Tab-separated table of C-alpha atoms in Angstrom:
chain	number	residue	atom	x	y	z
A	27	MET	CA	11.088	17.494	6.447
A	28	LYS	CA	13.870	15.992	4.295
A	29	ASN	CA	14.703	12.431	5.293
A	30	LYS	CA	18.478	11.903	4.959
A	31	LEU	CA	18.583	8.115	4.638
A	32	LEU	CA	15.761	7.785	2.125
A	33	TYR	CA	16.648	11.005	0.304
A	34	LYS	CA	20.222	9.813	-0.230
A	35	THR	CA	18.920	6.487	-1.554
A	36	TYR	CA	16.204	7.688	-3.932
A	37	TYR	CA	17.478	11.103	-5.056
A	38	ASN	CA	17.976	11.136	-8.842
A	39	LYS	CA	17.149	7.424	-9.030
A	40	LYS	CA	14.744	6.062	-11.617
A	41	VAL	CA	11.761	4.438	-9.913
A	42	LEU	CA	8.962	2.502	-11.607
A	43	VAL	CA	5.643	2.310	-9.762
A	44	THR	CA	2.961	0.060	-11.223
A	45	GLY	CA	-0.550	0.860	-10.063
A	46	HIS	CA	0.556	4.444	-9.429
A	47	THR	CA	-2.950	5.879	-9.919
A	48	GLY	CA	-4.406	3.822	-7.053
A	49	PHE	CA	-4.718	4.693	-3.380
A	50	LYS	CA	-1.333	3.382	-2.214
A	51	GLY	CA	0.294	4.130	-5.545
A	52	THR	CA	-0.550	7.836	-5.445
A	53	TRP	CA	0.825	8.290	-1.926
A	54	LEU	CA	3.999	6.380	-2.856
A	55	THR	CA	4.482	8.356	-6.071
A	56	ILE	CA	4.178	11.701	-4.277
A	57	TRP	CA	6.550	10.565	-1.519
A	58	LEU	CA	9.125	9.416	-4.073
A	59	LYS	CA	8.938	12.803	-5.821
A	60	LEU	CA	9.582	14.508	-2.470
A	61	LEU	CA	12.674	12.287	-2.159
A	62	GLY	CA	13.934	13.548	-5.512
A	63	ALA	CA	13.275	10.423	-7.573
A	64	GLU	CA	12.501	10.303	-11.278
A	65	VAL	CA	9.248	8.349	-11.373
A	66	MET	CA	7.519	6.452	-14.136
A	67	GLY	CA	4.062	5.097	-13.394
A	68	ILE	CA	2.215	2.328	-15.213
A	69	SER	CA	-1.516	1.879	-14.623
A	70	LEU	CA	-4.449	0.734	-16.709
A	71	ASP	CA	-6.799	3.506	-15.615
A	72	ILE	CA	-7.975	5.853	-12.860
A	73	PRO	CA	-9.670	3.537	-10.352
A	74	SER	CA	-12.053	5.945	-8.631
A	75	LYS	CA	-13.988	9.192	-8.848
A	76	PRO	CA	-12.899	11.450	-7.218
A	77	SER	CA	-9.267	10.453	-7.671
A	78	HIS	CA	-6.393	11.384	-5.385
A	79	PHE	CA	-4.061	10.941	-8.345
A	80	GLU	CA	-5.982	13.339	-10.584
A	81	LYS	CA	-6.679	15.930	-7.887
A	82	SER	CA	-2.999	16.097	-6.892
A	83	ASN	CA	-1.905	16.749	-10.516
A	84	ILE	CA	1.124	14.546	-9.899
A	85	SER	CA	0.993	13.301	-13.520
A	86	LYS	CA	2.639	16.561	-14.613
A	87	SER	CA	5.883	15.693	-12.830
A	88	ILE	CA	6.228	12.000	-13.734
A	89	LYS	CA	6.124	9.720	-16.762
A	90	ASP	CA	2.467	8.712	-16.660
A	91	ILE	CA	1.735	5.632	-18.788
A	92	ARG	CA	-1.612	3.899	-19.329
A	93	MET	CA	-0.972	0.212	-19.910
A	94	ASP	CA	-2.391	-3.152	-18.860
A	95	ILE	CA	0.129	-4.870	-16.610
A	96	ASN	CA	-0.200	-7.924	-18.866
A	97	SER	CA	0.646	-5.950	-22.001
A	98	LYS	CA	3.254	-7.393	-24.359
A	99	ASN	CA	4.775	-3.887	-24.385
A	100	LEU	CA	5.583	-3.972	-20.673
A	101	LYS	CA	9.052	-5.469	-21.130
A	102	LYS	CA	10.162	-2.836	-23.632
A	103	THR	CA	8.741	-0.054	-21.456
A	104	ILE	CA	10.693	-1.265	-18.422
A	105	LEU	CA	13.931	-1.882	-20.306
A	106	ASP	CA	13.770	1.519	-22.005
A	107	PHE	CA	13.233	3.321	-18.683
A	108	LYS	CA	16.088	1.429	-16.934
A	109	PRO	CA	14.744	1.690	-13.367
A	110	ASP	CA	16.881	1.462	-10.252
A	111	PHE	CA	13.819	0.499	-8.214
A	112	ILE	CA	10.489	-1.120	-9.043
A	113	PHE	CA	7.466	-1.056	-6.747
A	114	HIS	CA	4.796	-3.346	-8.183
A	115	LEU	CA	1.405	-2.349	-6.777
A	116	ALA	CA	-0.840	-2.899	-9.810
A	117	ALA	CA	-3.631	-5.258	-8.744
A	118	GLN	CA	-7.334	-5.924	-8.422
A	119	ALA	CA	-7.528	-5.108	-4.725
A	120	LEU	CA	-11.196	-5.526	-3.732
A	121	VAL	CA	-12.554	-8.722	-2.144
A	122	ASN	CA	-16.171	-8.164	-3.221
A	123	LEU	CA	-15.158	-7.429	-6.808
A	124	SER	CA	-13.171	-10.672	-6.862
A	125	PHE	CA	-16.448	-12.562	-6.414
A	126	GLU	CA	-18.043	-10.619	-9.268
A	127	ASP	CA	-15.093	-11.090	-11.624
A	128	PRO	CA	-12.770	-13.820	-10.329
A	129	TYR	CA	-11.074	-14.450	-13.671
A	130	SER	CA	-9.954	-10.845	-14.047
A	131	THR	CA	-8.757	-10.849	-10.432
A	132	TRP	CA	-6.540	-13.880	-11.030
A	133	GLN	CA	-5.409	-12.567	-14.396
A	134	THR	CA	-4.355	-9.184	-13.023
A	135	ASN	CA	-2.879	-10.280	-9.727
A	136	VAL	CA	-1.109	-13.500	-10.689
A	137	MET	CA	-0.310	-13.172	-14.383
A	138	GLY	CA	0.367	-9.449	-14.016
A	139	THR	CA	3.101	-10.214	-11.501
A	140	ALA	CA	4.409	-12.998	-13.757
A	141	THR	CA	4.589	-10.505	-16.632
A	142	VAL	CA	6.683	-8.131	-14.518
A	143	LEU	CA	9.066	-10.920	-13.494
A	144	GLU	CA	9.332	-12.224	-17.060
A	145	SER	CA	10.153	-8.713	-18.257
A	146	LEU	CA	13.176	-8.585	-15.959
A	147	LYS	CA	14.885	-11.790	-17.070
A	148	SER	CA	17.147	-9.935	-19.490
A	149	TYR	CA	17.602	-6.846	-17.307
A	150	ASN	CA	21.315	-6.171	-16.797
A	151	LYS	CA	21.270	-3.156	-14.465
A	152	LYS	CA	21.288	-3.054	-10.668
A	153	CYS	CA	17.665	-2.924	-9.557
A	154	THR	CA	15.667	-3.594	-6.389
A	155	VAL	CA	12.158	-4.953	-6.891
A	156	ILE	CA	9.405	-4.764	-4.254
A	157	LEU	CA	6.333	-6.850	-5.110
A	158	VAL	CA	3.279	-5.888	-3.059
A	159	THR	CA	0.831	-8.654	-2.170
A	160	SER	CA	-1.476	-8.597	0.894
A	161	ASP	CA	-1.973	-9.806	4.445
A	162	LYS	CA	-4.831	-11.851	2.991
A	163	CYS	CA	-2.295	-14.205	1.378
A	164	TYR	CA	-2.297	-16.174	4.649
A	165	ASP	CA	-4.671	-19.075	5.259
A	166	ASN	CA	-6.880	-17.229	7.734
A	167	LYS	CA	-7.732	-19.423	10.708
A	168	GLU	CA	-9.235	-16.545	12.721
A	169	TRP	CA	-6.657	-17.058	15.460
A	170	PRO	CA	-5.813	-14.158	17.823
A	171	TRP	CA	-2.062	-13.960	17.184
A	172	GLY	CA	-0.252	-12.514	14.211
A	173	TYR	CA	0.759	-14.443	11.112
A	174	ARG	CA	4.471	-14.810	10.454
A	175	GLU	CA	6.066	-14.818	7.019
A	176	THR	CA	6.566	-18.581	7.284
A	177	ASP	CA	2.917	-19.385	8.058
A	178	GLN	CA	0.699	-21.271	5.631
A	179	LEU	CA	-0.574	-19.436	2.559
A	180	GLY	CA	-4.145	-19.786	1.352
A	181	GLY	CA	-7.403	-18.035	0.591
A	182	SER	CA	-11.110	-18.835	0.702
A	183	ASP	CA	-12.084	-16.074	-1.758
A	184	PRO	CA	-10.705	-15.244	-5.228
A	185	TYR	CA	-8.822	-12.172	-4.019
A	186	SER	CA	-7.098	-13.911	-1.098
A	187	GLY	CA	-6.401	-16.999	-3.177
A	188	SER	CA	-4.831	-14.913	-5.924
A	189	LYS	CA	-2.537	-13.186	-3.438
A	190	ALA	CA	-1.418	-16.520	-1.970
A	191	ALA	CA	-0.738	-17.718	-5.506
A	192	VAL	CA	1.308	-14.585	-6.214
A	193	GLU	CA	3.535	-15.358	-3.239
A	194	ILE	CA	4.132	-18.894	-4.554
A	195	LEU	CA	4.811	-17.463	-8.005
A	196	ILE	CA	7.368	-14.978	-6.656
A	197	ASN	CA	9.166	-17.650	-4.661
A	198	SER	CA	9.391	-19.966	-7.669
A	199	TYR	CA	10.684	-17.221	-9.986
A	200	VAL	CA	13.302	-16.040	-7.508
A	201	LYS	CA	14.616	-19.546	-6.873
A	202	SER	CA	14.502	-20.543	-10.562
A	203	PHE	CA	15.824	-17.412	-12.245
A	204	TYR	CA	17.102	-14.760	-9.817
A	205	SER	CA	18.751	-16.474	-6.845
A	206	ASN	CA	22.239	-15.901	-8.292
A	207	SER	CA	21.534	-12.622	-10.053
A	208	LYS	CA	24.187	-9.947	-9.622
A	209	ASN	CA	21.791	-7.182	-10.624
A	210	LEU	CA	18.319	-7.932	-9.315
A	211	LYS	CA	17.089	-8.254	-5.749
A	212	ILE	CA	13.443	-9.163	-5.258
A	213	ALA	CA	11.196	-9.141	-2.185
A	214	SER	CA	7.480	-9.475	-1.478
A	215	VAL	CA	5.702	-7.331	1.092
A	216	ARG	CA	2.456	-8.015	2.933
A	217	ALA	CA	0.211	-5.427	4.540
A	218	GLY	CA	-3.505	-4.828	4.727
A	219	ASN	CA	-6.497	-2.863	5.946
A	220	VAL	CA	-4.795	0.386	5.057
A	221	VAL	CA	-6.590	3.703	5.591
A	222	GLY	CA	-5.782	7.299	4.782
A	223	GLY	CA	-6.898	10.349	2.879
A	224	GLY	CA	-7.589	10.098	-0.824
A	225	ASP	CA	-9.185	6.656	-0.742
A	226	TRP	CA	-12.532	6.569	-2.538
A	227	SER	CA	-12.533	2.838	-3.260
A	228	LYS	CA	-15.789	0.905	-3.280
A	229	ASP	CA	-16.863	-1.115	-0.230
A	230	ARG	CA	-14.299	0.288	2.192
A	231	ILE	CA	-15.569	1.587	5.483
A	232	ILE	CA	-13.846	4.983	5.758
A	233	PRO	CA	-14.433	5.977	2.105
A	234	ASP	CA	-18.075	4.877	2.502
A	235	VAL	CA	-18.491	6.998	5.641
A	236	ILE	CA	-16.824	10.018	4.046
A	237	LYS	CA	-18.965	9.739	0.911
A	238	GLY	CA	-22.069	9.340	3.067
A	239	TRP	CA	-21.143	12.416	5.091
A	240	SER	CA	-20.325	14.537	2.039
A	241	GLN	CA	-23.499	13.476	0.203
A	242	SER	CA	-25.831	13.249	3.242
A	243	LYS	CA	-26.574	9.590	2.577
A	244	THR	CA	-27.231	6.681	4.933
A	245	ILE	CA	-24.316	4.306	5.487
A	246	PHE	CA	-24.956	0.631	6.174
A	247	LEU	CA	-22.331	-1.264	8.203
A	248	ARG	CA	-22.050	-4.866	7.036
A	249	ASN	CA	-19.986	-6.191	9.946
A	250	PRO	CA	-19.854	-3.570	12.746
A	251	SER	CA	-18.404	-6.039	15.275
A	252	SER	CA	-15.574	-7.175	13.001
A	253	THR	CA	-12.104	-6.406	14.336
A	254	ARG	CA	-9.414	-4.905	12.125
A	255	PRO	CA	-5.798	-3.757	12.665
A	256	TRP	CA	-6.130	-0.178	11.373
A	257	GLN	CA	-3.016	1.188	9.702
A	258	HIS	CA	-2.342	4.496	7.965
A	259	VAL	CA	-1.200	4.166	4.348
A	260	LEU	CA	2.152	5.802	5.104
A	261	GLU	CA	3.054	3.020	7.555
A	262	PRO	CA	3.474	0.160	5.046
A	263	LEU	CA	4.895	2.567	2.460
A	264	SER	CA	7.641	3.517	4.916
A	265	GLY	CA	8.306	-0.200	5.256
A	266	TYR	CA	8.505	-0.721	1.500
A	267	LEU	CA	10.879	2.225	1.095
A	268	SER	CA	12.974	1.079	4.060
A	269	LEU	CA	13.251	-2.487	2.788
A	270	ALA	CA	14.198	-1.355	-0.725
A	271	GLU	CA	16.821	0.993	0.724
A	272	LYS	CA	18.406	-1.811	2.752
A	273	MET	CA	18.400	-4.201	-0.211
A	274	TYR	CA	19.882	-1.602	-2.577
A	275	ASN	CA	22.647	-0.373	-0.284
A	276	ASN	CA	23.727	-3.685	1.282
A	277	LYS	CA	25.029	-6.285	-1.161
A	278	ASN	CA	24.615	-9.133	1.343
A	279	PHE	CA	21.026	-8.249	2.214
A	280	ILE	CA	18.684	-10.361	0.081
A	281	GLY	CA	14.945	-10.113	-0.505
A	282	GLU	CA	12.415	-12.566	1.020
A	283	ALA	CA	8.904	-11.807	2.293
A	284	TYR	CA	8.163	-9.139	4.893
A	285	ASN	CA	5.092	-8.199	6.910
A	286	PHE	CA	4.354	-4.537	7.631
A	287	GLY	CA	1.510	-4.092	10.063
A	288	PRO	CA	0.389	-1.942	12.992
A	289	SER	CA	0.990	-2.566	16.672
A	290	ASP	CA	-1.596	-4.422	18.759
A	291	ASN	CA	-3.088	-1.167	20.082
A	292	GLN	CA	-4.288	-0.393	16.541
A	293	ILE	CA	-6.845	-3.209	16.620
A	294	ASN	CA	-10.429	-2.028	16.928
A	295	THR	CA	-13.942	-2.846	15.770
A	296	VAL	CA	-15.581	-1.258	12.731
A	297	ALA	CA	-18.260	0.246	14.992
A	298	ASN	CA	-15.658	1.921	17.235
A	299	VAL	CA	-13.828	3.353	14.240
A	300	VAL	CA	-17.027	4.806	12.811
A	301	GLY	CA	-17.913	6.271	16.199
A	302	LEU	CA	-14.544	8.020	16.398
A	303	ILE	CA	-14.854	9.319	12.828
A	304	LYS	CA	-18.229	10.897	13.642
A	305	LYS	CA	-16.568	12.935	16.397
A	306	TYR	CA	-14.188	14.478	13.855
A	307	LEU	CA	-16.781	15.345	11.240
A	308	PRO	CA	-18.571	18.712	11.341
A	309	LYS	CA	-22.287	18.531	12.046
A	310	LYS	CA	-23.887	17.371	8.856
A	311	SER	CA	-26.409	14.702	8.022
A	312	LEU	CA	-24.771	11.296	8.515
A	313	SER	CA	-27.038	8.343	9.182
A	314	ILE	CA	-25.372	5.027	10.013
A	315	ARG	CA	-27.258	1.751	10.331
A	316	ASN	CA	-26.406	-1.907	10.490
A	317	GLY	CA	-26.880	-3.487	7.065
A	318	THR	CA	-26.954	-7.027	5.733
A	319	LYS	CA	-24.119	-9.020	7.225
A	320	ASN	CA	-21.363	-9.931	4.788
A	321	ASN	CA	-20.238	-13.480	5.564
A	322	LYS	CA	-17.594	-13.311	2.847
A	323	GLU	CA	-15.374	-11.193	5.083
A	324	HIS	CA	-13.145	-12.599	7.825
A	325	HIS	CA	-13.505	-11.103	11.287
A	326	LEU	CA	-9.880	-11.092	12.414
A	327	LEU	CA	-6.502	-10.957	10.695
A	328	LYS	CA	-3.250	-9.798	12.294
A	329	LEU	CA	0.354	-9.718	11.168
A	330	ASN	CA	3.453	-10.462	13.199
A	331	CYS	CA	6.111	-7.915	12.191
A	332	ASP	CA	9.020	-9.145	14.316
A	333	LYS	CA	11.067	-9.849	11.186
A	334	ALA	CA	10.806	-6.236	9.980
A	335	LEU	CA	11.746	-5.012	13.456
A	336	SER	CA	14.716	-7.378	13.726
A	337	LYS	CA	16.189	-6.967	10.227
A	338	LEU	CA	15.098	-3.434	9.297
A	339	LYS	CA	14.493	-1.844	12.707
A	340	TRP	CA	11.083	-0.933	11.289
A	341	ARG	CA	8.011	-0.420	13.442
A	342	SER	CA	4.799	1.505	13.035
A	343	THR	CA	4.845	5.199	13.920
A	344	LEU	CA	1.236	6.163	14.651
A	345	ASP	CA	-1.187	5.080	17.341
A	346	PHE	CA	-4.867	4.440	16.652
A	347	ASN	CA	-6.111	7.966	17.364
A	348	GLU	CA	-3.314	9.516	15.267
A	349	THR	CA	-4.184	7.214	12.381
A	350	ILE	CA	-7.840	8.276	12.365
A	351	ASP	CA	-6.931	11.925	13.024
A	352	LEU	CA	-4.554	12.098	10.063
A	353	THR	CA	-7.050	10.329	7.816
A	354	ILE	CA	-10.112	12.425	8.595
A	355	ASN	CA	-8.205	15.702	8.598
A	356	TRP	CA	-7.031	14.911	5.067
A	357	TYR	CA	-10.623	14.583	3.907
A	358	LEU	CA	-11.772	17.694	5.760
A	359	SER	CA	-8.946	19.698	4.190
A	360	TYR	CA	-9.753	18.264	0.772
A	361	TYR	CA	-13.457	19.136	0.903
A	362	LYS	CA	-12.543	22.611	2.100
A	363	ASN	CA	-10.251	23.195	-0.904
A	364	PRO	CA	-9.759	20.341	-3.452
A	365	LYS	CA	-7.229	22.453	-5.351
A	366	LYS	CA	-4.836	22.026	-2.420
A	367	THR	CA	-4.795	18.221	-2.664
A	368	TYR	CA	-1.067	17.970	-3.417
A	369	ASP	CA	-0.190	20.367	-0.575
A	370	ILE	CA	-2.424	18.469	1.850
A	371	THR	CA	-0.728	15.202	0.952
A	372	THR	CA	2.845	16.480	1.112
A	373	SER	CA	2.217	18.201	4.445
A	374	GLN	CA	1.019	14.889	5.911
A	375	ILE	CA	4.038	13.019	4.530
A	376	ASN	CA	6.315	15.627	6.117
A	377	LEU	CA	4.422	15.442	9.410
A	378	TYR	CA	4.589	11.643	9.417
A	379	THR	CA	8.329	11.727	8.699
A	380	LYS	CA	8.895	14.184	11.548
A	381	LEU	CA	6.914	12.022	13.970
A	382	ALA	CA	8.969	8.983	12.943
A	383	PHE	CA	12.193	10.971	13.395
A	384	ASP	CA	11.119	12.222	16.830
A	385	ARG	CA	10.226	8.656	17.842
A	386	LYS	CA	13.667	7.438	16.682
A	387	ILE	CA	12.447	5.059	13.999
A	388	HIS	CA	15.394	3.905	11.905
A	389	TRP	CA	14.252	4.819	8.381
A	390	ALA	CA	13.534	8.422	9.446
A	391	LYS	CA	17.037	9.208	10.672
């Protein structure tokens, strides 16, 4: 299904996606290609095996560049491409890995974002910049209500701390260098606990279950009673695209920070999610047990998305069952025929867009 609002905005536009080989980055890159954009991706490497990016063969239709986000060549690469939009997703995105290598986590997440912002100081073309951080940028007090964009930033682990620092960095750069810019508009976006097909990242519950099912291995749940707001990957991406569209097409609409999260009915325990997944999977050896509890993980984190609803008319499209259904059906289709990865992904983007259109969500009109 061709989305008129987004298609009109992104068709024939030059779009830079950093971290395009990752989970979110691959979905965003494919969606942008469906919208008719000319995409250049910058990533250091392929982050997982299997890889959604590799299996979809999307590299053949974009400018696919391997580069460290902190590279001294980043500025020249950006200026030569002359993007109309930039979506900065390149990051070290795993909490457990941040404990193993905190320095690299801070270097990639904080200084990588600084490198992007430094590279744009001399940019003299109209461009909208979306900088992706995380819901974990908030100082998590384990309270039952959602965090607003104005709530306190913080982080008790290297990953969360780095994301809070990125938000402070963005704010300081915008106020110091870009507040009066006629060309650049910059915003940060916060989302988290994203699920969907094509994710094979380490230490994530759905990828772990899928790998256990496909390889007939036992899966150990670290925190089965932990509660999470489960959100399909296309939900925050629709928010990012919607926000960038509004910023690009409305001269008086500035950036700021925005939350993009699911509705309250998306909140469920890890154990309940795994139980629902098992109902979707064909009969095959899948043993699930409770493992060693991971006290490094928080038990509850919610976002308040009233700002996105008020200013963008954005809200989530899918309910909990639809989120899990779309996710598991992607994997089942993939394992049935990996050569159809691109078709599987595009069909789900089209289905999601149609559902949003039918439910009268603004960006899908």
